[in-house]
PDB file of N, CA, C and O and ligand atoms in Angstrom:
ATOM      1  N   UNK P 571      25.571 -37.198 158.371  1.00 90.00           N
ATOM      2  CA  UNK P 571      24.916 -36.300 157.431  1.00 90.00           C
ATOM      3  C   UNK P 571      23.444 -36.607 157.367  1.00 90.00           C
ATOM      4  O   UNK P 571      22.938 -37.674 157.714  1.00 90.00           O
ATOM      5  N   UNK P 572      22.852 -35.627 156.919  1.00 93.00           N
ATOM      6  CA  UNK P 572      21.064 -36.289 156.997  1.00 93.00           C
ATOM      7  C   UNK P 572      20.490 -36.026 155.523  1.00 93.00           C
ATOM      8  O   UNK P 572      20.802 -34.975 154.964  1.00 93.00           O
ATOM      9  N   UNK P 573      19.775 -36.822 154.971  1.00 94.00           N
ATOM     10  CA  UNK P 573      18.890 -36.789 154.018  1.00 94.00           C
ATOM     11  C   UNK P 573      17.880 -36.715 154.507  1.00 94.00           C
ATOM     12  O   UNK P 573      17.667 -36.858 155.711  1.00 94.00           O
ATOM     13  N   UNK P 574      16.810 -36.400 153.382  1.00 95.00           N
ATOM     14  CA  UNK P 574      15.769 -36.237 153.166  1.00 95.00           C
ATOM     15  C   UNK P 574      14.512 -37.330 152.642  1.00 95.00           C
ATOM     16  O   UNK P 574      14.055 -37.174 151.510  1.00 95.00           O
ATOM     17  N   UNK P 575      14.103 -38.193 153.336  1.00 96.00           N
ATOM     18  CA  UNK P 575      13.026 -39.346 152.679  1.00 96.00           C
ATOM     19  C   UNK P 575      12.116 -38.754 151.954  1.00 96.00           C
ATOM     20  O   UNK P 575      11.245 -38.044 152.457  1.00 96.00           O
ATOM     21  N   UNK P 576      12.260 -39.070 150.208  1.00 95.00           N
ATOM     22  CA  UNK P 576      11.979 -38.836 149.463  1.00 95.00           C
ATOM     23  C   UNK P 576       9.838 -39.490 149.696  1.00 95.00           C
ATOM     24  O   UNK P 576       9.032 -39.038 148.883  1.00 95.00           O
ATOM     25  N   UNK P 577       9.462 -40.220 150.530  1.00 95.00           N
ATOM     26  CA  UNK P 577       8.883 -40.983 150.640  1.00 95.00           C
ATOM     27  C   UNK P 577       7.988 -39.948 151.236  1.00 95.00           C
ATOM     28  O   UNK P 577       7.184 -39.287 150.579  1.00 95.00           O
ATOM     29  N   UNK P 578       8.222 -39.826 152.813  1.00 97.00           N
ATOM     30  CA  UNK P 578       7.672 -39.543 153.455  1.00 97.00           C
ATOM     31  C   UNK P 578       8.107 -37.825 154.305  1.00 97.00           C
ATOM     32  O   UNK P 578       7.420 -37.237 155.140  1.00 97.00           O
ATOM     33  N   UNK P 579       9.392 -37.408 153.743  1.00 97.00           N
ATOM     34  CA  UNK P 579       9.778 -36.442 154.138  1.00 97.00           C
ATOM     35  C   UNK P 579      10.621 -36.200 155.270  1.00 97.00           C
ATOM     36  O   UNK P 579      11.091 -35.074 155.432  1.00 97.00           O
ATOM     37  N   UNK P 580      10.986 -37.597 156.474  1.00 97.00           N
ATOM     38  CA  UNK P 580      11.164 -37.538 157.071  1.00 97.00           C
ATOM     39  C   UNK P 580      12.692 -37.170 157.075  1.00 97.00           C
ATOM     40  O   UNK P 580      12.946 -37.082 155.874  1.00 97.00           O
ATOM     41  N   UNK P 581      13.511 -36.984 157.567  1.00 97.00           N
ATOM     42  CA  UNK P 581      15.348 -37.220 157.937  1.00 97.00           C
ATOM     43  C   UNK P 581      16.009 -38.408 158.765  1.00 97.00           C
ATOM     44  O   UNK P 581      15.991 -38.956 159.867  1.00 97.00           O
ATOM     45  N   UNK P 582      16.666 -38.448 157.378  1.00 95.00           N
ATOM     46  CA  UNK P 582      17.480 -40.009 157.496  1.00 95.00           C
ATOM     47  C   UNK P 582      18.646 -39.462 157.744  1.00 95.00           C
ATOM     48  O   UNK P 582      19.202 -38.790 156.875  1.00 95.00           O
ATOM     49  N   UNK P 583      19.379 -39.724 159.358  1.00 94.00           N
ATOM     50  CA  UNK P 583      20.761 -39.677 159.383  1.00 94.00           C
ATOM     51  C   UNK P 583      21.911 -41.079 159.405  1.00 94.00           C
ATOM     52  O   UNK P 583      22.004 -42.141 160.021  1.00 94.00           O
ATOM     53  N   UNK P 584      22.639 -40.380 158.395  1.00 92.00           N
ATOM     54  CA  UNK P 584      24.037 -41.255 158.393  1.00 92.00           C
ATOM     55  C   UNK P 584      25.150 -41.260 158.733  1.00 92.00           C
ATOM     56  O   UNK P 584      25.730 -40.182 158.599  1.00 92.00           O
ATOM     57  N   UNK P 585      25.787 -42.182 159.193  1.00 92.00           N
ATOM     58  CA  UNK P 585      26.833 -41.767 159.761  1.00 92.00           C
ATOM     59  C   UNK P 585      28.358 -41.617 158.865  1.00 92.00           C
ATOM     60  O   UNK P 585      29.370 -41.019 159.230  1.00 92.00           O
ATOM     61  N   UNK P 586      28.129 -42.366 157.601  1.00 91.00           N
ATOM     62  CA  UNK P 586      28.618 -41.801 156.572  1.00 91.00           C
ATOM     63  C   UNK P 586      28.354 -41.575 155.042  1.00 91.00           C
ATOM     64  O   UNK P 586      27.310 -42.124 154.689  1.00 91.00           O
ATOM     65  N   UNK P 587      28.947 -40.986 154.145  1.00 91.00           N
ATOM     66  CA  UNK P 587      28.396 -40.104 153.506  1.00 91.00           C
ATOM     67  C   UNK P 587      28.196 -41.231 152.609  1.00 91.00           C
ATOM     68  O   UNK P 587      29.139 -41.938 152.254  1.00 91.00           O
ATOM     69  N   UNK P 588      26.621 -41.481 152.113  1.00 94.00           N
ATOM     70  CA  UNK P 588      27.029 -42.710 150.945  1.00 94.00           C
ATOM     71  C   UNK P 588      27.633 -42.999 149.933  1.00 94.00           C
ATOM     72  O   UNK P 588      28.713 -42.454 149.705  1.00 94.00           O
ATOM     73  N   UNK P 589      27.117 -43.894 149.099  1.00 96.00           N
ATOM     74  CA  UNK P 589      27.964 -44.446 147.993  1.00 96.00           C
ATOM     75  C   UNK P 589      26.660 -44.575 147.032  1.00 96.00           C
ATOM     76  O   UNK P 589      25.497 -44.719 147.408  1.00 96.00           O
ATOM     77  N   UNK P 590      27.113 -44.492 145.771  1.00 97.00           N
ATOM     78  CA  UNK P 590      26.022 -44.669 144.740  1.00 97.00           C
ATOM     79  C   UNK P 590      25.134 -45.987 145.014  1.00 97.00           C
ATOM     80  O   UNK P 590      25.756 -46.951 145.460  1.00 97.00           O
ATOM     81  N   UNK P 591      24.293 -46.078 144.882  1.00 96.00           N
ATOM     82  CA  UNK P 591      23.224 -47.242 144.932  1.00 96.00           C
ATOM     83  C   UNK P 591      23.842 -48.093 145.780  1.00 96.00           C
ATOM     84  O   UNK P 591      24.310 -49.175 145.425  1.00 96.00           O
ATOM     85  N   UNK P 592      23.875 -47.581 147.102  1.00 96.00           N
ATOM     86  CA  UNK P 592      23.403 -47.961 148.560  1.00 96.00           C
ATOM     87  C   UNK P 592      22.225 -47.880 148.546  1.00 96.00           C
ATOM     88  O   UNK P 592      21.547 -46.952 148.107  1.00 96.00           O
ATOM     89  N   UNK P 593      21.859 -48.927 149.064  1.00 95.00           N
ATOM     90  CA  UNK P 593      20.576 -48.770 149.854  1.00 95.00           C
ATOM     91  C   UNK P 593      20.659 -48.703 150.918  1.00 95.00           C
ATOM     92  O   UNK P 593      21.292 -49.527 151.579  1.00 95.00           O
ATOM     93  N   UNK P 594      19.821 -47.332 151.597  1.00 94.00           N
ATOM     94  CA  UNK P 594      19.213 -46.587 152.644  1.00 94.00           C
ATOM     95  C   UNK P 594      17.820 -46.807 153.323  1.00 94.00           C
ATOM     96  O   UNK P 594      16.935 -46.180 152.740  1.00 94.00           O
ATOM     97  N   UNK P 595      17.304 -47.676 154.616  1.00 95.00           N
ATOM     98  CA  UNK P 595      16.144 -48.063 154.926  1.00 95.00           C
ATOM     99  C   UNK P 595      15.557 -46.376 155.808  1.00 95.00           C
ATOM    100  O   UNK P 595      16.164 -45.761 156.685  1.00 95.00           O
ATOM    101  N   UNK P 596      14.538 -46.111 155.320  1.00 95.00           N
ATOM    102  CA  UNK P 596      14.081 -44.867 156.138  1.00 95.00           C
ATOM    103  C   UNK P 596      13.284 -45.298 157.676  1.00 95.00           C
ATOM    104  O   UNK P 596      12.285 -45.977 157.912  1.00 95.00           O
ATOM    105  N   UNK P 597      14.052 -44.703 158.378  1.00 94.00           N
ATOM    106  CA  UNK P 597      13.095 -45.708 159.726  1.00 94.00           C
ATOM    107  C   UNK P 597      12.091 -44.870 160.212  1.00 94.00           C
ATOM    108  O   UNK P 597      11.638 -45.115 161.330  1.00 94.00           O
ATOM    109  N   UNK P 598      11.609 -43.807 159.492  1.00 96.00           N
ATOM    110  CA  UNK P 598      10.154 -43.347 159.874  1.00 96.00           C
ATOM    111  C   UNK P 598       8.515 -44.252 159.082  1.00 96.00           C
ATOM    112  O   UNK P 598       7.368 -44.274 159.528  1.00 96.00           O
ATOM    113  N   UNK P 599       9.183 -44.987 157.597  1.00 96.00           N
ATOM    114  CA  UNK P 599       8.287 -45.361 156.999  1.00 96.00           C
ATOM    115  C   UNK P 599       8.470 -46.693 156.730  1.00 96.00           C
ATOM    116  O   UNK P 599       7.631 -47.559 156.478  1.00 96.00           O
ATOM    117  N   UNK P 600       9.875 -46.768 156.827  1.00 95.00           N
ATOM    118  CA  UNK P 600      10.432 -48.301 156.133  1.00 95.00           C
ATOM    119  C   UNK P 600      10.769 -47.877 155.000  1.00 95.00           C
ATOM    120  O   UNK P 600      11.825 -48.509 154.998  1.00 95.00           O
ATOM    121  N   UNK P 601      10.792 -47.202 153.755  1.00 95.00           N
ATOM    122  CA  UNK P 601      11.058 -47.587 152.636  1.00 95.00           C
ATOM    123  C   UNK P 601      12.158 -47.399 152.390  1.00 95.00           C
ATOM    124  O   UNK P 601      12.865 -46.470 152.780  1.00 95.00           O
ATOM    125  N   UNK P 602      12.499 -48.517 151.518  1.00 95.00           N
ATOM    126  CA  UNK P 602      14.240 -48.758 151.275  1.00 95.00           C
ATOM    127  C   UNK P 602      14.488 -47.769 150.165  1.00 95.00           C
ATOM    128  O   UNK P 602      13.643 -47.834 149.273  1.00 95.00           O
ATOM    129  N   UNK P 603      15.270 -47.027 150.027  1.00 96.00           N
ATOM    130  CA  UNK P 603      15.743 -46.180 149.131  1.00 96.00           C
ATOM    131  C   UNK P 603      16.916 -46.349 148.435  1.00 96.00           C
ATOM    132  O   UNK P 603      17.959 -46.442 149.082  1.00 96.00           O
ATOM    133  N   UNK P 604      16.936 -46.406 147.207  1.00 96.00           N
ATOM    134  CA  UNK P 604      18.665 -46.123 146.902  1.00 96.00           C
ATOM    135  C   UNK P 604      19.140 -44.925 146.278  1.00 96.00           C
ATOM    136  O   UNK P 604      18.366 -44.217 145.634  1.00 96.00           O
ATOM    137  N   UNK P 605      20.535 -44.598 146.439  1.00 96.00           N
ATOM    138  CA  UNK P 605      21.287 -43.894 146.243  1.00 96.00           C
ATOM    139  C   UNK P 605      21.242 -43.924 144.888  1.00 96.00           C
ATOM    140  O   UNK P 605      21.855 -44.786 144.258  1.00 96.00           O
ATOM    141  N   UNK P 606      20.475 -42.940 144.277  1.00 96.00           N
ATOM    142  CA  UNK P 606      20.866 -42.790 142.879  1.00 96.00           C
ATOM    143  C   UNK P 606      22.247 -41.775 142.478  1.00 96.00           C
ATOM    144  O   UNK P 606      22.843 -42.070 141.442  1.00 96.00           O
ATOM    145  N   UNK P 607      22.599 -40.947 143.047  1.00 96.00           N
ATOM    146  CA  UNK P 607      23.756 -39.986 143.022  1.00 96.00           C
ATOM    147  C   UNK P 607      24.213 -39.539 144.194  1.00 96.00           C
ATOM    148  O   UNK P 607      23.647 -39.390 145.277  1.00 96.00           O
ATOM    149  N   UNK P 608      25.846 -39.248 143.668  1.00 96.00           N
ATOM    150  CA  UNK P 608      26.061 -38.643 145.029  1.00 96.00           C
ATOM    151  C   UNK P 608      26.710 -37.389 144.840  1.00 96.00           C
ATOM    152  O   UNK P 608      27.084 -36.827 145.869  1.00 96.00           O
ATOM    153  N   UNK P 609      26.925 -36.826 143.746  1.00 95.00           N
ATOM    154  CA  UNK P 609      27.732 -35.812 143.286  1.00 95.00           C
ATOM    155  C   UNK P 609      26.491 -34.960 142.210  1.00 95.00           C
ATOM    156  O   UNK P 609      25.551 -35.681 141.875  1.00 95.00           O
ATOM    157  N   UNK P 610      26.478 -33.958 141.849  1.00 95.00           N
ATOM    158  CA  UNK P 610      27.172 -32.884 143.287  1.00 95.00           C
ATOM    159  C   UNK P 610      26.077 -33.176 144.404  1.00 95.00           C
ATOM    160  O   UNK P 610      26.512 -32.630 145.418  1.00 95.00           O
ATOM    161  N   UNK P 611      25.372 -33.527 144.572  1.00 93.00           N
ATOM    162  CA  UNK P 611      23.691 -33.652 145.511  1.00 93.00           C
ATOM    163  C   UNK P 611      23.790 -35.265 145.385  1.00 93.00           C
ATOM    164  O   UNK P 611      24.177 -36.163 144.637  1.00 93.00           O
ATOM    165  N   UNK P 612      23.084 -34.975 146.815  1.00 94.00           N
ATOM    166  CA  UNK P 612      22.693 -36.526 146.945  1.00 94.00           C
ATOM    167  C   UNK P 612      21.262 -36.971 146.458  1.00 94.00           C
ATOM    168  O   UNK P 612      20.243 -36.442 146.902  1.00 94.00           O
ATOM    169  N   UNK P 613      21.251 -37.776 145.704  1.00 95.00           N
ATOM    170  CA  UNK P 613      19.309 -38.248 145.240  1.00 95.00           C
ATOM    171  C   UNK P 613      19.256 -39.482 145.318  1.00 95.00           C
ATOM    172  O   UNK P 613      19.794 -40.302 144.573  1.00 95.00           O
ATOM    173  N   UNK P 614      18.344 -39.731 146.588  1.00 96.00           N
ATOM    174  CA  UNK P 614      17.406 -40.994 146.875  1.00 96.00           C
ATOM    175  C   UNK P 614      16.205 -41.153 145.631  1.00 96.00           C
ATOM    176  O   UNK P 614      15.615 -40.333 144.927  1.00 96.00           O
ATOM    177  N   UNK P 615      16.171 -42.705 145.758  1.00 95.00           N
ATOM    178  CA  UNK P 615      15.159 -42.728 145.231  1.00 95.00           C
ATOM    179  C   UNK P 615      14.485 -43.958 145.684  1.00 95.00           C
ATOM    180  O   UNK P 615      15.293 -44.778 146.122  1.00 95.00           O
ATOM    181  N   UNK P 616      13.005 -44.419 145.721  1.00 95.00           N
ATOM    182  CA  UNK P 616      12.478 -44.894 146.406  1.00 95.00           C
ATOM    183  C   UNK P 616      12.435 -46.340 145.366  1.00 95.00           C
ATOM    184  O   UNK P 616      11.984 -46.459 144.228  1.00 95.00           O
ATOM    185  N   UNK P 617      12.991 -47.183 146.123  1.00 91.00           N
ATOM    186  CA  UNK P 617      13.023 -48.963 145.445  1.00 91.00           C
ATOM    187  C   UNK P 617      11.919 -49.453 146.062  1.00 91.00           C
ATOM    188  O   UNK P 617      11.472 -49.488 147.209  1.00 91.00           O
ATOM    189  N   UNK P 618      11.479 -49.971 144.547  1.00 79.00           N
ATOM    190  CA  UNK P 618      10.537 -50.723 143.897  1.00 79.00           C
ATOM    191  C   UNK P 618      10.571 -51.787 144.567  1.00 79.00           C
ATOM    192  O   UNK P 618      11.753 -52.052 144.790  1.00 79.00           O
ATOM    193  N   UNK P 619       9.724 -52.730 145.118  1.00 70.00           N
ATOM    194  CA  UNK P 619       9.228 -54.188 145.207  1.00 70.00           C
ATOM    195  C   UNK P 619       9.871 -54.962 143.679  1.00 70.00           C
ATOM    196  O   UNK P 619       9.200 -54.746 142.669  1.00 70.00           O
ATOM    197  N   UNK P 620      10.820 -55.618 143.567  1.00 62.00           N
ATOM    198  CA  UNK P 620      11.000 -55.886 143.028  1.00 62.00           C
ATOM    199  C   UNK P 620      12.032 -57.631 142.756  1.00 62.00           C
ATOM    200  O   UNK P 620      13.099 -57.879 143.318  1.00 62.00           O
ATOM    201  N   UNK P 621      11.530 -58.273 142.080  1.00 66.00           N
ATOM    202  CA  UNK P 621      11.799 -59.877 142.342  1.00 66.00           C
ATOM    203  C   UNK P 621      10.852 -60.517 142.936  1.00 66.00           C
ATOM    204  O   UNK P 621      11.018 -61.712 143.177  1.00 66.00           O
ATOM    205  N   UNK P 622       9.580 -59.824 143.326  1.00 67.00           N
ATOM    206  CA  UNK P 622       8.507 -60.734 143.804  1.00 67.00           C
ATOM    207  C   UNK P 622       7.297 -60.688 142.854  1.00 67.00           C
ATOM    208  O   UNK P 622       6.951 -59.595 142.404  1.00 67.00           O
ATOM    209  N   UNK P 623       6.835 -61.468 142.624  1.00 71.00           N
ATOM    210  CA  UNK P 623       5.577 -61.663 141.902  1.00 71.00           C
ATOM    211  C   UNK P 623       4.256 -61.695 142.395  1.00 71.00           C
ATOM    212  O   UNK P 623       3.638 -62.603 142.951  1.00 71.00           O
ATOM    213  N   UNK P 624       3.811 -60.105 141.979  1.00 66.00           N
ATOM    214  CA  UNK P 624       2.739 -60.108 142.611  1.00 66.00           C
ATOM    215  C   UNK P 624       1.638 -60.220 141.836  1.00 66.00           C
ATOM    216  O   UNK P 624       0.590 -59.677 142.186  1.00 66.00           O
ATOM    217  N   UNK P 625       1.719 -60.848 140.827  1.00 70.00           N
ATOM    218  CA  UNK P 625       0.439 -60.814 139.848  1.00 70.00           C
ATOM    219  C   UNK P 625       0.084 -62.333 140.235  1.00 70.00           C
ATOM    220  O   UNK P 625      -0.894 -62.780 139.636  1.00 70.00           O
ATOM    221  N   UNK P 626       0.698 -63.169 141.109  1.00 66.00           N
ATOM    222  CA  UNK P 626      -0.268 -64.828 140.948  1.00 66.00           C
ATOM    223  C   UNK P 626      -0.589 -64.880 142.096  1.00 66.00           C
ATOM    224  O   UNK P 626      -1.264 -65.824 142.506  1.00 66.00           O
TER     225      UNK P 626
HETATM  226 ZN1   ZN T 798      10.336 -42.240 154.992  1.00 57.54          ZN
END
């Protein structure tokens, strides 16, 4: 099935249909996406840098 990179626009194909908050790497940009829904539509959404500290 193919999505849509919310990122960059590109099409992400899968070979199966995901699962809620999977994460999905887009290989036109890199950005990791997760599966925010899968019913009725599928919605990516683009994950945050997150657990690293970038303020020190
Ligand atoms: Zn992308």
């Amino acid at each position: 099935m193919k999505l849509i990179c919310p990122e960059c626009g590109a099409e992400i194909i899968l070979e199966d249909k995901p699962v809620e908050n999977e994460i999905v790497e887009c290989s036109e940009c890199g950005a990791q996406l997760v599966v925010k829904q899968v019913n009725p539509e599928i919605i990516l959404e683009v994950l945050e840098d997150i657990g690293e500290d970038w303020g020190e």
